[in-house]
N, CA and C atoms as an extended XYZ file, in Angstrom:
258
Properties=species:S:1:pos:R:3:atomname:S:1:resname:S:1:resid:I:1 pbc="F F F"
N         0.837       -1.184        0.000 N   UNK     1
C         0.000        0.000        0.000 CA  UNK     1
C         0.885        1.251        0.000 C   UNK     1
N         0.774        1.941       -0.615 N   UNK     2
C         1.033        3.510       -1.060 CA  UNK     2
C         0.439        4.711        0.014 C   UNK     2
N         0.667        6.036        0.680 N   UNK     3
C         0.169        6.807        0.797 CA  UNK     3
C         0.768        6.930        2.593 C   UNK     3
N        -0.195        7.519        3.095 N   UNK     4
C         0.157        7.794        4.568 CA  UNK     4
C        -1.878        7.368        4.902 C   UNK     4
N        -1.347        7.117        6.315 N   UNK     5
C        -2.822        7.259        7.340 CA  UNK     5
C        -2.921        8.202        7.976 C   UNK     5
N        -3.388        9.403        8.142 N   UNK     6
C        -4.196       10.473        9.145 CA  UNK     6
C        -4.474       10.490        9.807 C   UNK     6
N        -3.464       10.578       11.334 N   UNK     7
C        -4.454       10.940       12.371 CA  UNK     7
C        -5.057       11.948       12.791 C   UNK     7
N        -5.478       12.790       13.286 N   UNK     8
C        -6.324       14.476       13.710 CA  UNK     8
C        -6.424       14.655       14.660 C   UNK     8
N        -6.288       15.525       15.502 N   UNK     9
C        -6.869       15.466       16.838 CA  UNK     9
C        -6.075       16.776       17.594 C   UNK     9
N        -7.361       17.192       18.699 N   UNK    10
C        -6.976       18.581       19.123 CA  UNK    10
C        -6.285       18.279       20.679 C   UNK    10
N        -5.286       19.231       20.512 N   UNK    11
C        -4.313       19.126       22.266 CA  UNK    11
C        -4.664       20.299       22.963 C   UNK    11
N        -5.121       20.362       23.840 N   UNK    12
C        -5.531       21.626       24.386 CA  UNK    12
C        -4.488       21.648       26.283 C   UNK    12
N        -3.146       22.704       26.232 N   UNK    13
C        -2.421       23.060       26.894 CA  UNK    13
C        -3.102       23.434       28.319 C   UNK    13
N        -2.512       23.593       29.316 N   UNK    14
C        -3.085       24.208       30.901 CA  UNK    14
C        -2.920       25.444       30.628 C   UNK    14
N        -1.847       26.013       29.891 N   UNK    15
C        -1.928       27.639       30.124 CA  UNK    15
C        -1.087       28.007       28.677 C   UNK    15
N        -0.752       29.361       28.561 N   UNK    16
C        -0.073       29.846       27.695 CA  UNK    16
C         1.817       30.186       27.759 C   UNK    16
N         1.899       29.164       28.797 N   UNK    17
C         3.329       28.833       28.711 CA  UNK    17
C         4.224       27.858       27.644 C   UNK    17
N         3.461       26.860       27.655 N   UNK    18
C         3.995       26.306       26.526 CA  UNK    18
C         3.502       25.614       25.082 C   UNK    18
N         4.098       24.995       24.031 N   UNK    19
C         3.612       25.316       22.574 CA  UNK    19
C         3.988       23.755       22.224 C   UNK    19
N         3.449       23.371       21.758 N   UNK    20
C         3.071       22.056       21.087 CA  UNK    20
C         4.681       22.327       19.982 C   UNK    20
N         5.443       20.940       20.385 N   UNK    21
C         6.946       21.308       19.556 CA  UNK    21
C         6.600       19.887       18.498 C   UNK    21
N         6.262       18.497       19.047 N   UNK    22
C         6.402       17.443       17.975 CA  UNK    22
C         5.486       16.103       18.773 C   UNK    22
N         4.949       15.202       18.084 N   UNK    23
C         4.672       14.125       18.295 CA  UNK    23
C         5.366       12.600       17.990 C   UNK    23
N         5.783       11.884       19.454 N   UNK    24
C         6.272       11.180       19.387 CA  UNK    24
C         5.523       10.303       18.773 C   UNK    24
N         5.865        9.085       18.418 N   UNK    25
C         4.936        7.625       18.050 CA  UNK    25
C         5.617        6.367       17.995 C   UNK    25
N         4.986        6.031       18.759 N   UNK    26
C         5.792        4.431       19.880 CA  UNK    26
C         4.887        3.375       19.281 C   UNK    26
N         5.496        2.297       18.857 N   UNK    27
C         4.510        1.326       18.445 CA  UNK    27
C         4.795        0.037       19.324 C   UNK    27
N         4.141       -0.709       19.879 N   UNK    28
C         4.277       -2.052       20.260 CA  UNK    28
C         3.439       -3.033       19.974 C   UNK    28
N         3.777       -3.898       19.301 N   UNK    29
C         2.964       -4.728       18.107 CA  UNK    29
C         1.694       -3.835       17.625 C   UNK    29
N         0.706       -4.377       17.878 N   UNK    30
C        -0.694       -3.675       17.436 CA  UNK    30
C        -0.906       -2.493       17.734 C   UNK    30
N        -0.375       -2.085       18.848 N   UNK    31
C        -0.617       -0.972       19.908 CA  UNK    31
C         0.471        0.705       19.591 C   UNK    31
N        -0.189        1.758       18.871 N   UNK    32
C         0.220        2.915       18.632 CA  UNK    32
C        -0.098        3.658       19.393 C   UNK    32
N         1.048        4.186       20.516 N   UNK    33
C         1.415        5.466       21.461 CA  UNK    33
C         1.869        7.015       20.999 C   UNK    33
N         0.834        8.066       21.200 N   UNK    34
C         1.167        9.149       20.690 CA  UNK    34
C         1.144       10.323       22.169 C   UNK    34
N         2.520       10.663       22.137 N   UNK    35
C         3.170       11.447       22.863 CA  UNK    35
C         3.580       12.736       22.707 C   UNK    35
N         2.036       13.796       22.738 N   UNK    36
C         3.033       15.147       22.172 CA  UNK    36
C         4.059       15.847       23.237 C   UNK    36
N         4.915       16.658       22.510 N   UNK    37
C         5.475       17.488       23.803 CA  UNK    37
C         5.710       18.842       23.539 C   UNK    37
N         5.465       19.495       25.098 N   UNK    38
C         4.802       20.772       25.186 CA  UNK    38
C         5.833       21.781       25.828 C   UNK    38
N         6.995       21.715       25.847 N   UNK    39
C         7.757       22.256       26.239 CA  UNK    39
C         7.429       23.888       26.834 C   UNK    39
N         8.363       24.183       28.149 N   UNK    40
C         7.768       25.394       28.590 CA  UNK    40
C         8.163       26.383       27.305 C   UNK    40
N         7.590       28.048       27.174 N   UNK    41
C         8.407       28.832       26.179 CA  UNK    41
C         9.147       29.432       27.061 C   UNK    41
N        10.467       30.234       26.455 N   UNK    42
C        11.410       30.323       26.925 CA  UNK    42
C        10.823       32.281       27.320 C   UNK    42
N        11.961       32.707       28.963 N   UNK    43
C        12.069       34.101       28.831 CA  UNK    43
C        10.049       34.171       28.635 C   UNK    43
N         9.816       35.781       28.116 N   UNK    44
C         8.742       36.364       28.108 CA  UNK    44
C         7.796       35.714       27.438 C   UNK    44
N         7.901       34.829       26.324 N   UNK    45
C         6.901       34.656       25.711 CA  UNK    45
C         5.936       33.946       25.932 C   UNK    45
N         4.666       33.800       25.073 N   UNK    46
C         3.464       33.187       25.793 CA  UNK    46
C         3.367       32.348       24.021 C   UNK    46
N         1.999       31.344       24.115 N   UNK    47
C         1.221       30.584       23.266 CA  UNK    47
C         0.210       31.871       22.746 C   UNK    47
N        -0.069       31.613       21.661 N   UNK    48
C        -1.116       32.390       20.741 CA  UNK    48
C        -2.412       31.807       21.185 C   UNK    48
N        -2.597       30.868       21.516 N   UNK    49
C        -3.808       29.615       21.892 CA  UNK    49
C        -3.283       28.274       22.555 C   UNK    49
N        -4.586       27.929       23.445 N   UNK    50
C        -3.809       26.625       24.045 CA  UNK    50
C        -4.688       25.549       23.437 C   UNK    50
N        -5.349       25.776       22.231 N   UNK    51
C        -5.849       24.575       21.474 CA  UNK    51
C        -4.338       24.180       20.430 C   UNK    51
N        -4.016       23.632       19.732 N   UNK    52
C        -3.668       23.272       18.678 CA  UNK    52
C        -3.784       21.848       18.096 C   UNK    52
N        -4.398       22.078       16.621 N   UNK    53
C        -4.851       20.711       16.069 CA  UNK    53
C        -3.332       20.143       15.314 C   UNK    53
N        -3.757       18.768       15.983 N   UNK    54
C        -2.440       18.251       15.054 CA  UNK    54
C        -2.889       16.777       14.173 C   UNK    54
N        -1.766       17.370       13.257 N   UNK    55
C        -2.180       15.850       12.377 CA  UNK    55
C        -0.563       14.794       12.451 C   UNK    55
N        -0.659       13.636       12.315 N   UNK    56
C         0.153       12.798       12.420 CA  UNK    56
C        -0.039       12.068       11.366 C   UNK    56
N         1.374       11.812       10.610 N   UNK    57
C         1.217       10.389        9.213 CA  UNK    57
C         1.716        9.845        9.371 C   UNK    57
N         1.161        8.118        9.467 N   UNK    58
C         2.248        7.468        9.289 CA  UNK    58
C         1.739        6.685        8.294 C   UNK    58
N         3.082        6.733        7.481 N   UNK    59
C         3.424        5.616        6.346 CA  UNK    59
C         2.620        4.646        5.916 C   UNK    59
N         1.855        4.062        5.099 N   UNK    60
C         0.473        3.273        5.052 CA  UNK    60
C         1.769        1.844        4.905 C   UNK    60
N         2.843        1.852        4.080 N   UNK    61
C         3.655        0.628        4.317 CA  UNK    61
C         4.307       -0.032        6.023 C   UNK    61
N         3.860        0.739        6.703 N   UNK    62
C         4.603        0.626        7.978 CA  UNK    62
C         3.737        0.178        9.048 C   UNK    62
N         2.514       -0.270        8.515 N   UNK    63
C         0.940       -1.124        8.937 CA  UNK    63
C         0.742       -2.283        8.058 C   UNK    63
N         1.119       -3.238        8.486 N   UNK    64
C         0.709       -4.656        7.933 CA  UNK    64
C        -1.166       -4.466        8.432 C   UNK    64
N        -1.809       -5.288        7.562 N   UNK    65
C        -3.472       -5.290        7.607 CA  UNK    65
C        -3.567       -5.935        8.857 C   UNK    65
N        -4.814       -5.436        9.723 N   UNK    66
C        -4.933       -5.961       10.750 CA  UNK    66
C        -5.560       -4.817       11.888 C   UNK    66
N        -6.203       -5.089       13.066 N   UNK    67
C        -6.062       -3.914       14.022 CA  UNK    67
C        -5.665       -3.409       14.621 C   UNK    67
N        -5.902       -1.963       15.110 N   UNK    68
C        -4.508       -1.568       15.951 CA  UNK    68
C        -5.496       -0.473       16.746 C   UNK    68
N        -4.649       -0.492       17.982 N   UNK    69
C        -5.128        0.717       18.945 CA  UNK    69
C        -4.629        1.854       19.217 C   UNK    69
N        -4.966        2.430       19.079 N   UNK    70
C        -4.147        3.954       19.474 CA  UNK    70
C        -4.535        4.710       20.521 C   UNK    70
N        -3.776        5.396       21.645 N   UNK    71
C        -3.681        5.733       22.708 CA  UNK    71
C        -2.630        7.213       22.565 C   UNK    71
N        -3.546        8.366       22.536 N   UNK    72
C        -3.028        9.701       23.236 CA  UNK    72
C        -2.873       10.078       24.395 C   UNK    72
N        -1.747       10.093       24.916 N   UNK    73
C        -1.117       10.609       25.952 CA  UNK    73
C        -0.845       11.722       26.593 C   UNK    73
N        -1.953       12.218       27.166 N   UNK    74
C        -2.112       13.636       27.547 CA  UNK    74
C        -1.566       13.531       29.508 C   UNK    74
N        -1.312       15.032       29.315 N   UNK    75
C        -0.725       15.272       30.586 CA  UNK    75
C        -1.611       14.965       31.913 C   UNK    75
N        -3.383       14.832       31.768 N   UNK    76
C        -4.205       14.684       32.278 CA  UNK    76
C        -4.664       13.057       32.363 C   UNK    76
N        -5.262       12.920       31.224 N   UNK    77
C        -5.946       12.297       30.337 CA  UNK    77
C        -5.615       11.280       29.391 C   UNK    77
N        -5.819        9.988       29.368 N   UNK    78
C        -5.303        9.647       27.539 CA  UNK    78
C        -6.918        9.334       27.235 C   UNK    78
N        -6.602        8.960       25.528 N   UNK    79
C        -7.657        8.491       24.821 CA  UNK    79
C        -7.090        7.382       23.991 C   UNK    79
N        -8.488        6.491       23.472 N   UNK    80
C        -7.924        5.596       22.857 CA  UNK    80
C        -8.672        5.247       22.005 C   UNK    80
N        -8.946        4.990       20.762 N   UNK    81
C        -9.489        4.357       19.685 CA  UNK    81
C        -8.849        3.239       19.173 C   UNK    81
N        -9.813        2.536       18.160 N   UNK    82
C        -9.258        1.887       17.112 CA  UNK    82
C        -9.175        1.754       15.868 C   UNK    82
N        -8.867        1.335       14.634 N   UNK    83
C        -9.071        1.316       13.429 CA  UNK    83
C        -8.410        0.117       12.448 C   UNK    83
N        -9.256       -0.147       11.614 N   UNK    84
C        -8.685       -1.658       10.442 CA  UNK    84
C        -7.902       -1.381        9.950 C   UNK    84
N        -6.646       -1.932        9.886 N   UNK    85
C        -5.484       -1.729        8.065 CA  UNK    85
C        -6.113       -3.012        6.790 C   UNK    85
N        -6.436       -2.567        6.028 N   UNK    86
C        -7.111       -3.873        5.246 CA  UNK    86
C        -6.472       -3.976        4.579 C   UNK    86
């Protein structure tokens, strides 16, 4: 298979200290771990917003067919869905 898979999803920060820098992604067999990180900002500055939507691709070759779970890792909170590779 050709292309990337899409993930979406909104991170919403505690305050306007720090800014959404990258998303990790940990796989263990079936099981996809997504780890953003929010690093403080440095000196004076602040966040424009403490929503930011992020998208994540991964590789449609790098999913053999089958199911898999995915789990966001929030500083609070995680979430978890699932979805088919066919």
């Amino acid at each position: 298979s050709t292309g990337t898979y899409a993930l979406q999803f909104t991170c919403v920060q505690p305050d306007y200290h720090t800014q959404l820098d990258s998303v990790l992604l940990l796989r263990k067999g079936q099981q996809l771990f997504l780890l953003p990180d929010f690093p403080k900002l440095t000196g004076q500055l602040l966040a424009r917003s403490k929503e930011t939507v992020v998208l994540v691709r991964i590789p449609a070759q790098s999913l053999a067919p089958g199911r898999y779970t995915v789990t966001l890792c929030g500083g609070r909170t995680a979430k978890t869905w699932e979805f088919t590779v066919r």
